[in-house]
Amino acid sequence: MSGQRAVNESTIVVENARLVTPEAVVEGALRIEGDRITDIGDVERRADETVDARGRLVLPGLIDLHGDDIESHLHPRSGARMDTHMALAAADRANLAAGITTKFHAISFEVDPEENRSPELGAEITDAVERADDLMADHRIHARCEVTQERCVEAVEELIAAGDADLVSVMSHIPGKGQFRDEEAFLDYYRNSQKHTIEEAQELIKERGDLELATIRDRVHRVVETAHDHGIPTASHDDEEATEVERLSDIGVDISEYPITLETAKRAHELGMTVTMGAPNLVRGGSQWGNLRTADAIDAGVVDALVADYHPTSLLAAPFVDTGDPLPERVARVTKQPADAVGLTDRGRIAEGARADLVVIDENPTPTVTQALVAGTPVYRAEGSP
């Protein structure tokens, strides 16, 4: 977790609000003492500070379990590398503007210089998050492990042992699996990335395709077991078949990220895994890879949480996409349910005793954060907002 600020000891009342609780939208006020919500409804109005929501919605701060947008701040253009702390500070503010108060940076420890990924850069970002004491949101590390690479596996295992990971996911990006349904899809991805030549992509196909399935499964088991030994939740990525999630559930994987088919999502849900889908998929109306639509998975009742993926603003927009569910249920997918999935039961809900991570939302013309509080401290206010 990012460096901790001093606990706010003041009292704050948020008034004239439409509070989105886990059960309903409640008109009224809430009281904050220190970093906790102490009262909701008819509250004591004497306080050190008053926040007037002016009839707007007040949501719990959003919880993003998988966001790799830090990469665009680190490398805003191919070949242009920015200072790590500068990139992290920019990501901090961009995520708060999108209502995200708890951010799990999905950092790849894959060896892929052309995609600006390496175990060394992953460690550098992790260190920056651990050391930072001037960030406003709560930043955490989601370590992504490409199990086709032993070096990546070893780097993630070292990170876990050092106590620097908050969530670990396992994946194997090989032709014929996950988002790459066949070799041509794999080649198209690298052809369109403008960072790899076709020859390099073909070399990756050979390198990863030569791995025995037993070797991949052994590495998955190693990483998951190491994570659980250290009390860290685990996720799988781009699960394609029901039998695959059954094996992953058997070894204790907690979360299924971006299941490829509805059948797979349904099976993961039945097994008690937390099923997460991309918010951009919902907002855009479909997967950029032609895989399972988030809207279809929600309609089937198998989506527990949404993640920002590459676009934080979509996580804020997602609860306002009409999926036929009441607003509290839509909000829970980006607040309470992702928080519960990783054991952060102190946040993600407007309730007495909960951590006071809150965002005030102006719904029109597009959902916009006007104010944000993190652990009871006002940290963000949009320019010109009353």
Coordinates of C-alpha atoms in Angstrom, one line a residue:
M1 CA 0.0 0.0 0.0
S2 CA 1.1 3.5 -0.7
G3 CA 2.7 5.6 2.1
Q4 CA 0.2 6.6 4.8
R5 CA -0.9 10.1 5.6
A6 CA -1.6 11.2 9.2
V7 CA -5.1 10.3 10.3
N8 CA -7.6 13.1 10.0
E9 CA -8.9 14.0 13.4
S10 CA -11.6 16.5 12.4
T11 CA -15.3 16.1 12.0
I12 CA -17.1 16.6 8.6
V13 CA -20.8 16.6 7.7
V14 CA -21.8 15.8 4.1
E15 CA -25.3 17.3 3.7
N16 CA -28.0 17.7 1.0
A17 CA -26.9 14.3 -0.5
R18 CA -28.4 11.4 -2.2
L19 CA -26.4 8.7 -0.5
V20 CA -26.0 5.4 -2.4
T21 CA -25.9 2.7 0.4
P22 CA -25.7 -1.0 -0.3
E23 CA -29.5 -1.2 0.0
A24 CA -30.9 2.0 -1.3
V25 CA -30.5 5.6 -2.3
V26 CA -31.1 7.7 0.8
E27 CA -31.6 11.4 0.9
G28 CA -30.0 13.2 3.8
A29 CA -26.6 13.6 5.4
L30 CA -23.8 11.7 6.9
R31 CA -21.2 12.5 9.6
I32 CA -17.5 11.6 9.5
E33 CA -15.3 11.6 12.6
G34 CA -11.7 11.0 11.8
D35 CA -11.5 8.5 9.0
R36 CA -14.8 6.8 9.7
I37 CA -18.5 7.3 8.9
T38 CA -20.2 7.5 12.3
D39 CA -23.8 8.5 11.4
I40 CA -26.2 8.5 8.5
G41 CA -29.5 10.3 8.1
D42 CA -30.5 12.7 10.9
V43 CA -26.9 13.5 12.1
E44 CA -25.4 16.0 14.5
R45 CA -24.7 19.1 12.3
R46 CA -22.0 20.7 14.3
A47 CA -18.7 19.9 12.7
D48 CA -15.3 21.3 11.7
E49 CA -16.3 21.3 8.1
T50 CA -19.4 20.9 6.0
V51 CA -19.6 19.5 2.5
D52 CA -22.7 20.6 0.6
A53 CA -23.5 17.9 -2.0
R54 CA -26.2 20.1 -3.5
G55 CA -28.6 17.2 -4.1
R56 CA -26.0 15.2 -6.0
L57 CA -25.3 11.5 -5.6
V58 CA -22.7 10.5 -3.0
L59 CA -21.0 7.1 -3.7
P60 CA -18.4 5.1 -1.8
G61 CA -15.0 5.6 -3.4
L62 CA -14.5 3.2 -6.3
I63 CA -12.3 0.2 -5.9
D64 CA -10.3 -0.8 -9.0
L65 CA -8.8 -4.3 -8.8
H66 CA -7.1 -4.2 -12.2
G67 CA -5.9 -1.0 -13.9
D68 CA -2.8 -0.8 -16.1
D69 CA -3.3 2.9 -17.0
I70 CA 0.0 3.7 -15.1
E71 CA 1.7 2.4 -18.3
S72 CA 0.3 5.3 -20.4
H73 CA 1.6 7.8 -17.8
L74 CA 5.1 6.1 -17.8
H75 CA 5.3 5.9 -21.6
P76 CA 2.9 8.6 -23.1
R77 CA 4.5 8.0 -26.5
S78 CA 6.6 5.1 -27.8
G79 CA 10.2 5.7 -26.8
A80 CA 9.3 8.5 -24.4
R81 CA 9.8 7.5 -20.7
M82 CA 8.7 9.7 -17.9
D83 CA 9.9 9.8 -14.3
T84 CA 8.3 7.0 -12.3
H85 CA 7.1 9.2 -9.5
M86 CA 5.8 11.8 -11.9
A87 CA 3.8 9.1 -13.7
L88 CA 2.5 7.8 -10.4
A89 CA 1.4 11.2 -9.2
A90 CA -0.4 11.8 -12.5
A91 CA -2.2 8.4 -12.2
D92 CA -3.2 9.3 -8.7
R93 CA -5.0 12.5 -9.8
A94 CA -6.5 10.9 -12.9
N95 CA -7.9 8.1 -10.9
L96 CA -9.4 10.4 -8.2
A97 CA -11.0 12.4 -11.0
A98 CA -12.6 9.1 -12.0
G99 CA -13.8 8.4 -8.5
I100 CA -11.2 5.7 -7.7
T101 CA -10.0 6.0 -4.1
T102 CA -8.4 2.5 -3.9
K103 CA -6.3 1.6 -6.9
F104 CA -4.7 -1.8 -7.6
H105 CA -2.1 -1.1 -10.3
A106 CA -2.0 -4.2 -12.5
I107 CA 1.8 -4.3 -13.1
S108 CA 3.1 -6.9 -15.5
F109 CA 6.4 -8.5 -14.6
E110 CA 6.6 -10.0 -18.1
V111 CA 9.9 -9.7 -20.1
D112 CA 8.8 -7.7 -23.1
P113 CA 10.9 -4.6 -23.7
E114 CA 9.0 -3.7 -26.8
E115 CA 5.8 -3.3 -24.7
N116 CA 7.9 -1.5 -22.0
R117 CA 7.5 -4.3 -19.6
S118 CA 10.1 -6.1 -17.5
P119 CA 10.6 -7.5 -14.0
E120 CA 12.9 -4.6 -13.3
L121 CA 10.3 -1.9 -14.2
G122 CA 7.7 -3.8 -12.3
A123 CA 9.9 -3.7 -9.2
E124 CA 10.6 0.0 -9.8
I125 CA 6.9 0.9 -9.9
T126 CA 6.2 -1.3 -6.8
D127 CA 9.0 0.5 -4.9
A128 CA 7.6 3.9 -6.0
V129 CA 4.1 3.0 -4.7
E130 CA 5.6 1.7 -1.4
R131 CA 7.7 4.8 -0.8
A132 CA 5.2 7.5 -2.0
D133 CA 3.9 9.7 0.9
D134 CA 2.3 12.4 -1.2
L135 CA -0.4 10.4 -3.0
M136 CA -4.1 11.1 -2.3
A137 CA -5.7 7.8 -3.1
D138 CA -4.8 4.4 -1.6
H139 CA -2.5 2.7 -4.1
R140 CA -1.7 -1.0 -4.1
I141 CA 0.0 -3.6 -6.3
H142 CA -1.7 -6.2 -8.4
A143 CA 1.2 -8.3 -9.7
R144 CA 0.5 -9.9 -13.1
C145 CA 2.5 -13.1 -13.7
E146 CA 3.0 -14.4 -17.2
V147 CA 3.6 -18.1 -16.5
T148 CA 5.1 -18.8 -19.9
Q149 CA 8.2 -17.1 -18.6
E150 CA 10.2 -18.6 -15.7
R151 CA 11.9 -15.3 -15.1
C152 CA 8.6 -13.6 -14.6
V153 CA 7.4 -16.3 -12.2
E154 CA 10.6 -15.9 -10.1
A155 CA 10.2 -12.1 -10.0
V156 CA 6.6 -12.4 -8.8
E157 CA 7.5 -15.0 -6.2
E158 CA 10.2 -12.7 -4.9
L159 CA 7.7 -9.8 -4.7
I160 CA 5.3 -11.9 -2.8
A161 CA 8.0 -13.1 -0.3
A162 CA 9.0 -9.4 0.2
G163 CA 5.4 -8.6 1.2
D164 CA 5.0 -6.1 -1.7
A165 CA 2.0 -7.6 -3.5
D166 CA -1.6 -7.1 -2.6
L167 CA -3.2 -9.2 -5.4
V168 CA -1.5 -11.7 -7.7
S169 CA -2.9 -12.9 -11.1
V170 CA -1.7 -15.7 -13.3
M171 CA -2.0 -15.7 -17.1
S172 CA -0.5 -17.4 -20.2
H173 CA -0.6 -15.4 -23.4
I174 CA -0.1 -18.1 -26.0
P175 CA -1.8 -18.7 -29.3
G176 CA -5.0 -20.8 -29.0
K177 CA -5.7 -19.7 -25.4
G178 CA -7.6 -16.8 -23.9
Q179 CA -7.9 -13.6 -26.0
F180 CA -5.7 -15.2 -28.7
R181 CA -8.1 -17.8 -30.2
D182 CA -5.6 -18.8 -32.8
E183 CA -2.1 -18.1 -34.2
E184 CA -3.5 -15.4 -36.6
A185 CA -5.1 -13.5 -33.7
F186 CA -1.8 -13.6 -31.8
L187 CA 0.0 -12.2 -34.9
D188 CA -2.6 -9.5 -35.4
Y189 CA -2.2 -8.3 -31.9
Y190 CA 1.6 -7.8 -32.3
R191 CA 1.2 -6.5 -35.8
N192 CA -1.2 -3.8 -34.7
S193 CA 0.9 -2.9 -31.6
Q194 CA 3.5 -1.3 -33.8
K195 CA 6.1 -2.4 -31.3
H196 CA 6.9 -5.9 -32.5
T197 CA 7.9 -7.1 -35.9
I198 CA 6.1 -10.2 -37.3
E199 CA 9.4 -12.1 -36.9
E200 CA 9.4 -11.2 -33.2
A201 CA 5.8 -12.4 -32.8
Q202 CA 6.6 -15.6 -34.6
E203 CA 9.5 -16.2 -32.2
L204 CA 7.2 -15.6 -29.3
I205 CA 4.8 -18.2 -30.7
K206 CA 7.6 -20.7 -31.0
E207 CA 8.9 -20.0 -27.5
R208 CA 5.6 -20.1 -25.7
G209 CA 4.1 -22.8 -27.9
D210 CA 6.9 -25.2 -27.1
L211 CA 6.0 -25.2 -23.4
E212 CA 4.4 -28.3 -22.0
L213 CA 0.9 -27.8 -20.5
A214 CA 2.2 -29.6 -17.4
T215 CA 4.9 -26.9 -17.0
I216 CA 2.4 -24.1 -17.2
R217 CA 0.1 -25.7 -14.7
D218 CA 3.0 -26.3 -12.3
R219 CA 4.0 -22.7 -12.5
V220 CA 0.4 -21.5 -11.9
H221 CA 0.2 -23.8 -8.8
R222 CA 3.6 -22.5 -7.5
V223 CA 2.5 -18.8 -7.7
V224 CA -0.9 -19.4 -6.3
E225 CA 0.4 -21.5 -3.4
T226 CA 3.1 -18.9 -2.6
A227 CA 0.5 -16.1 -2.7
H228 CA -1.9 -17.9 -0.3
D229 CA 1.0 -18.8 2.0
H230 CA 1.4 -15.0 2.4
G231 CA -2.3 -14.3 2.7
I232 CA -2.6 -12.7 -0.7
P233 CA -5.7 -13.2 -2.9
T234 CA -5.2 -14.6 -6.4
A235 CA -6.8 -14.2 -9.8
S236 CA -6.7 -15.9 -13.1
H237 CA -6.9 -14.1 -16.4
D238 CA -8.8 -14.7 -19.7
D239 CA -10.2 -18.0 -18.6
E240 CA -11.5 -19.8 -21.7
E241 CA -13.2 -23.1 -20.6
A242 CA -15.3 -24.3 -17.7
T243 CA -12.8 -27.1 -17.0
E244 CA -10.1 -24.6 -16.8
V245 CA -11.8 -22.6 -14.0
E246 CA -12.6 -25.8 -12.2
R247 CA -8.9 -26.6 -12.0
L248 CA -8.1 -23.1 -10.9
S249 CA -10.8 -23.2 -8.3
D250 CA -9.4 -26.5 -7.0
I251 CA -6.0 -24.9 -6.3
G252 CA -7.6 -21.9 -4.6
V253 CA -7.8 -19.2 -7.2
D254 CA -10.2 -16.6 -5.8
I255 CA -11.0 -14.4 -8.8
S256 CA -11.7 -15.0 -12.5
E257 CA -10.8 -12.0 -14.6
Y258 CA -12.3 -11.5 -18.0
P259 CA -13.7 -15.0 -18.7
I260 CA -13.8 -15.4 -22.5
T261 CA -17.2 -17.2 -22.7
L262 CA -20.5 -17.0 -20.9
E263 CA -20.2 -20.7 -20.1
T264 CA -16.9 -20.1 -18.4
A265 CA -18.2 -17.1 -16.4
K266 CA -21.2 -19.1 -15.3
R267 CA -19.0 -21.9 -14.0
A268 CA -16.6 -19.6 -12.2
H269 CA -19.6 -17.9 -10.5
E270 CA -21.1 -21.3 -9.5
L271 CA -17.8 -22.3 -8.0
G272 CA -17.8 -19.2 -5.8
M273 CA -15.0 -17.3 -7.6
T274 CA -15.4 -13.6 -7.9
V275 CA -16.1 -12.9 -11.6
T276 CA -14.7 -9.5 -12.8
M277 CA -15.3 -8.0 -16.2
G278 CA -14.0 -4.8 -17.9
A279 CA -15.9 -1.6 -17.4
P280 CA -14.7 -0.3 -20.8
N281 CA -16.3 -3.4 -22.4
L282 CA -19.7 -2.4 -20.8
V283 CA -19.4 1.3 -21.7
R284 CA -18.2 0.7 -25.3
G285 CA -20.8 -2.0 -25.8
G286 CA -18.5 -5.0 -26.4
S287 CA -15.0 -6.5 -26.1
Q288 CA -12.3 -5.2 -28.4
W289 CA -11.3 -8.9 -29.0
G290 CA -14.8 -10.1 -29.8
N291 CA -15.1 -12.1 -26.6
L292 CA -17.8 -12.1 -23.9
R293 CA -19.7 -8.8 -23.6
T294 CA -19.9 -7.5 -20.1
A295 CA -23.5 -6.5 -20.6
D296 CA -24.4 -10.1 -21.5
A297 CA -22.6 -11.5 -18.5
I298 CA -24.4 -9.0 -16.2
D299 CA -27.7 -10.0 -17.8
A300 CA -26.9 -13.6 -16.9
G301 CA -26.3 -12.6 -13.3
V302 CA -22.6 -13.8 -13.2
V303 CA -20.7 -10.5 -12.9
D304 CA -19.5 -9.6 -9.3
A305 CA -17.2 -6.7 -10.0
L306 CA -16.0 -4.4 -12.8
V307 CA -12.5 -3.2 -13.3
A308 CA -11.1 -0.1 -15.1
D309 CA -8.6 -2.1 -17.2
Y310 CA -7.0 0.6 -19.3
H311 CA -9.5 3.4 -18.8
P312 CA -10.3 4.6 -15.3
T313 CA -13.2 6.9 -16.5
S314 CA -15.1 3.9 -17.6
L315 CA -15.3 2.6 -14.1
L316 CA -17.1 5.8 -13.1
A317 CA -19.4 5.6 -16.1
A318 CA -20.3 1.9 -15.7
P319 CA -22.8 2.3 -12.8
F320 CA -24.7 4.7 -15.0
V321 CA -25.1 2.3 -17.9
D322 CA -28.7 0.9 -17.6
T323 CA -28.4 -2.8 -17.2
G324 CA -31.8 -3.2 -15.7
D325 CA -30.5 -3.4 -12.1
P326 CA -31.2 -0.9 -9.3
L327 CA -28.5 1.8 -8.9
P328 CA -27.2 0.4 -5.6
E329 CA -26.5 -3.0 -7.3
R330 CA -24.7 -1.3 -10.2
V331 CA -22.6 0.8 -7.7
A332 CA -21.8 -2.3 -5.6
R333 CA -20.0 -3.8 -8.7
V334 CA -17.4 -1.0 -8.5
T335 CA -17.3 -0.5 -4.7
K336 CA -18.4 -3.1 -2.2
Q337 CA -18.0 -6.3 -4.2
P338 CA -14.4 -5.7 -5.4
A339 CA -13.5 -4.6 -1.9
D340 CA -15.0 -7.7 -0.4
A341 CA -13.2 -9.9 -3.0
V342 CA -9.8 -8.9 -1.7
G343 CA -10.7 -8.6 2.0
L344 CA -11.0 -4.8 2.2
T345 CA -14.3 -5.0 4.2
D346 CA -13.7 -1.6 5.8
R347 CA -14.5 0.3 2.6
G348 CA -16.6 0.3 -0.6
R349 CA -19.9 1.0 1.3
I350 CA -21.7 3.9 2.9
A351 CA -22.4 2.5 6.3
E352 CA -21.7 3.4 9.9
G353 CA -18.2 2.4 10.9
A354 CA -17.0 2.2 7.3
R355 CA -13.9 4.1 6.1
A356 CA -14.9 7.5 4.8
D357 CA -13.9 7.1 1.2
L358 CA -16.5 9.1 -0.7
V359 CA -17.1 10.8 -4.0
V360 CA -19.7 13.4 -4.9
I361 CA -21.0 12.8 -8.5
D362 CA -22.6 15.2 -11.0
E363 CA -24.5 12.9 -13.3
N364 CA -25.1 15.3 -16.2
P365 CA -24.1 15.5 -19.0
T366 CA -21.7 12.7 -18.1
P367 CA -20.8 11.3 -14.7
T368 CA -18.2 13.6 -13.2
V369 CA -16.6 13.7 -9.8
T370 CA -17.0 17.1 -8.1
Q371 CA -15.4 16.2 -4.8
A372 CA -13.6 13.3 -3.2
L373 CA -12.7 12.3 0.3
V374 CA -10.2 9.6 1.2
A375 CA -10.1 8.3 4.8
G376 CA -12.2 11.3 5.9
T377 CA -9.9 13.9 4.3
P378 CA -11.1 16.0 1.4
V379 CA -8.5 15.5 -1.3
Y380 CA -10.0 16.4 -4.6
R381 CA -12.3 19.2 -5.9
A382 CA -13.1 19.8 -9.5
E383 CA -12.3 23.2 -10.8
G384 CA -15.3 25.5 -10.6
S385 CA -17.5 23.0 -8.7
P386 CA -19.6 24.7 -5.9

